[in-house]
């Protein structure tokens, strides 16, 4: 199977690709994808057609639905009495506290106000639910700054808010880990080939995106997007943006820096936690995902690390940018597409969606198995907690081969 | 013999040249070599101390005082006027660029010197790779490293680090070997240097800015640390304790005279105060250290010690075995002796190997290798207290790419083959070249 046909080489995001009977890749617009999955059109994908999106990926990739699903998942585990849902003395989840406190606006406005008043000097970040690339995001530290959402919710009890105006408001992480005095976030690529059973892969070559301006939590800089938002779409308009390195660091650089300055154990623990939260987020949405066997999806995960080396899940992107900002970037994204398609469509043959979705190890390329539910369940579910508490069980479902040799699946 | 000759012919005239270049830049741009900052400017600089990378001054008129290739031309023209016909016959057949007959080690001697790099000894950079189970070497090596640190045994540390340092222990091991302990007086000393920077502006400051902007700011690994580089280098130029290293350096620090008192020794000052004029790429000596130390005064101390122990030898002319002249000669000799076909071929097409490898050695490979590999290399510099490994690595790189190099027909093409070293693994290259090549 060839990639890089003229319709999709070098540009655009992975909006939609459809591989058809003669092995060609057809680019699909967003509308076509919707049609393919829409109940009304009655379109049914045939066995040799696969698509790079799940029909209701928005359960994971819309900011409000992601939080809803994770909250629901946590409550369910708590109800079952699962040890994963254990809480500490302050009522915070020990293992599942990886999303900053978040409320939907205007729906949860009153709940939010209650929380806000508990710590009035805190900063919160407002994000439109359905947008990307940092559009429409702003920071607030006073209730007056979001009066608009309170007015709406008070005055009309049955007004339907169009989804475009829905916002989430999250507690802003104002103590991000800084390197060279600058804030950064992590972009990691995760490929999901099936949700039930869950099988997902992590791309080894993720990267850090640095802000061009030194970080300052001071209130005078709350409006300065160059300080706070790491999106390349925003940073590239900054005065100090450099086109050679694009403000990007490889994850292996990050690892080397952290091991050298903080030590090997805490760095290993950080990366283990990052893998953990990605898997948990996928498990949270797995029950509600339409696990269409014609589908696979490559997500762009955004993670922020705070100065206590705790990772936070910020959001998941269904169409991560595949344009390149630097030469290295272009190579990375080319390989990403190549490796993704090698896993989704084995041997470059015409796909058959009935296959068991277990690619041989050789085709993984720069991907590593992050979690394979089938393999994990084969070893007994009760191992999950034991390994979560730190006993290394050794590799299962694939030993990772990244720098520092972390085993991605020491827990299940 | 050689030392005095080199000192008077080579280093002396080179120093004059550099100083002349600096003075003429000074006159052309009508900027004083040094001036006291007005109070307003001092306040501003103090507030911007942590982000000097932004809001840069206009540097378009400044140019580096010299670049490595200028320095290479000087080295190529070094001659020993006392050279006699009967002397070192073998040297007459030396076809490289360096024409000074210094003694350098051959491979048997190098094998003995670098015995811990041999095939039967465990190495970090080889035996910690993902295919090797950690129980075979790595775990025990880490355990020994922790013990050495716990006992604060500097000599043991130096011996230990010949096999490479675990990433988590490296910062402490280097500090131990370099004898850096960050006492309150050290921090105070750094703060005094910082005050000096705030109060006085030096012409070399602009050269430092320019260098950082041209090199580290554009580097994939080091751009993040740009602001640390200013904080270290600006203080470094004002640190007169660095003058101490000139006692064992054949160079002498450049002097400047108070206005109107030219030639009067009592009005002479060293310029810059630390006696070191930065050249293009100088900031790359500091950049890799930022991966290990993020506290400015410690970073500063480590860099200063690395400079006065090792780096100064890479840009001054001397007969020392770790001096750049010896390294060049060692490189060329290794190549001519053990890869003669390649050497002759490159010479034929006008691509003298030293013209390509010189810049690697002058920078101790900083900016050419991936950072984790560079740190493994610098581990061995500390372990063996010698820079000769730079010349050996340079030769090993040529050996590694020999097949491709044999096919090129121009200097430009040879440069292209050797342009990207970022994927190289240094320890296997060194091991193969020294211990696994049939000689």
Coordinates of N, CA and C in Angstrom, one line a residue, chain B residues 22-35 58 61-62 201-204 206 259 271:
Chain B
X22 N 39.9 42.3 17.2 CA 39.0 42.8 18.2 C 39.1 44.3 18.2
X23 N 40.3 44.8 18.2 CA 40.5 46.3 18.3 C 39.9 47.0 17.1
X24 N 40.0 46.4 15.9 CA 39.5 47.0 14.7 C 38.0 47.0 14.7
X25 N 37.4 45.9 15.3 CA 35.9 45.9 15.4 C 35.5 47.0 16.3
X26 N 36.2 47.2 17.3 CA 36.0 48.2 18.3 C 36.0 49.6 17.7
X27 N 37.0 49.9 16.9 CA 37.1 51.2 16.2 C 36.0 51.4 15.2
X28 N 35.8 50.4 14.4 CA 34.8 50.5 13.3 C 33.5 50.8 13.8
X29 N 33.1 50.1 14.9 CA 31.7 50.3 15.5 C 31.7 51.4 16.5
X30 N 32.8 52.0 16.8 CA 32.9 53.0 17.8 C 32.3 52.6 19.1
X31 N 32.6 51.4 19.5 CA 32.1 50.9 20.8 C 33.3 50.7 21.6
X32 N 33.3 51.1 22.9 CA 34.4 50.9 23.7 C 34.6 49.4 24.1
X33 N 35.8 49.0 24.4 CA 36.0 47.6 24.9 C 35.2 47.4 26.2
X34 N 35.1 48.4 27.0 CA 34.4 48.3 28.2 C 33.8 49.6 28.6
X35 N 32.6 49.6 29.3 CA 32.0 50.9 29.8 C 31.2 50.6 31.0
X58 N 20.9 44.9 18.8 CA 21.2 44.7 17.4 C 22.6 44.2 17.2
X61 N 26.0 44.1 13.2 CA 27.3 44.6 12.8 C 28.5 43.8 13.4
X62 N 28.1 42.9 14.4 CA 29.2 42.2 15.1 C 29.5 40.9 14.3
X201 N 29.5 46.9 31.0 CA 29.2 46.3 29.7 C 30.5 46.1 29.0
X202 N 30.7 44.9 28.5 CA 32.0 44.7 27.7 C 31.6 44.4 26.3
X203 N 32.6 44.8 25.4 CA 32.4 44.5 24.0 C 32.2 43.0 23.7
X204 N 32.9 42.2 24.5 CA 32.8 40.7 24.3 C 31.4 40.2 24.6
X206 N 28.7 41.4 23.5 CA 28.0 41.3 22.2 C 28.4 40.1 21.4
X259 N 43.0 54.1 27.9 CA 43.1 55.1 26.8 C 44.3 56.1 27.0
X271 N 42.2 41.9 28.8 CA 40.9 42.1 28.2 C 40.6 40.8 27.4

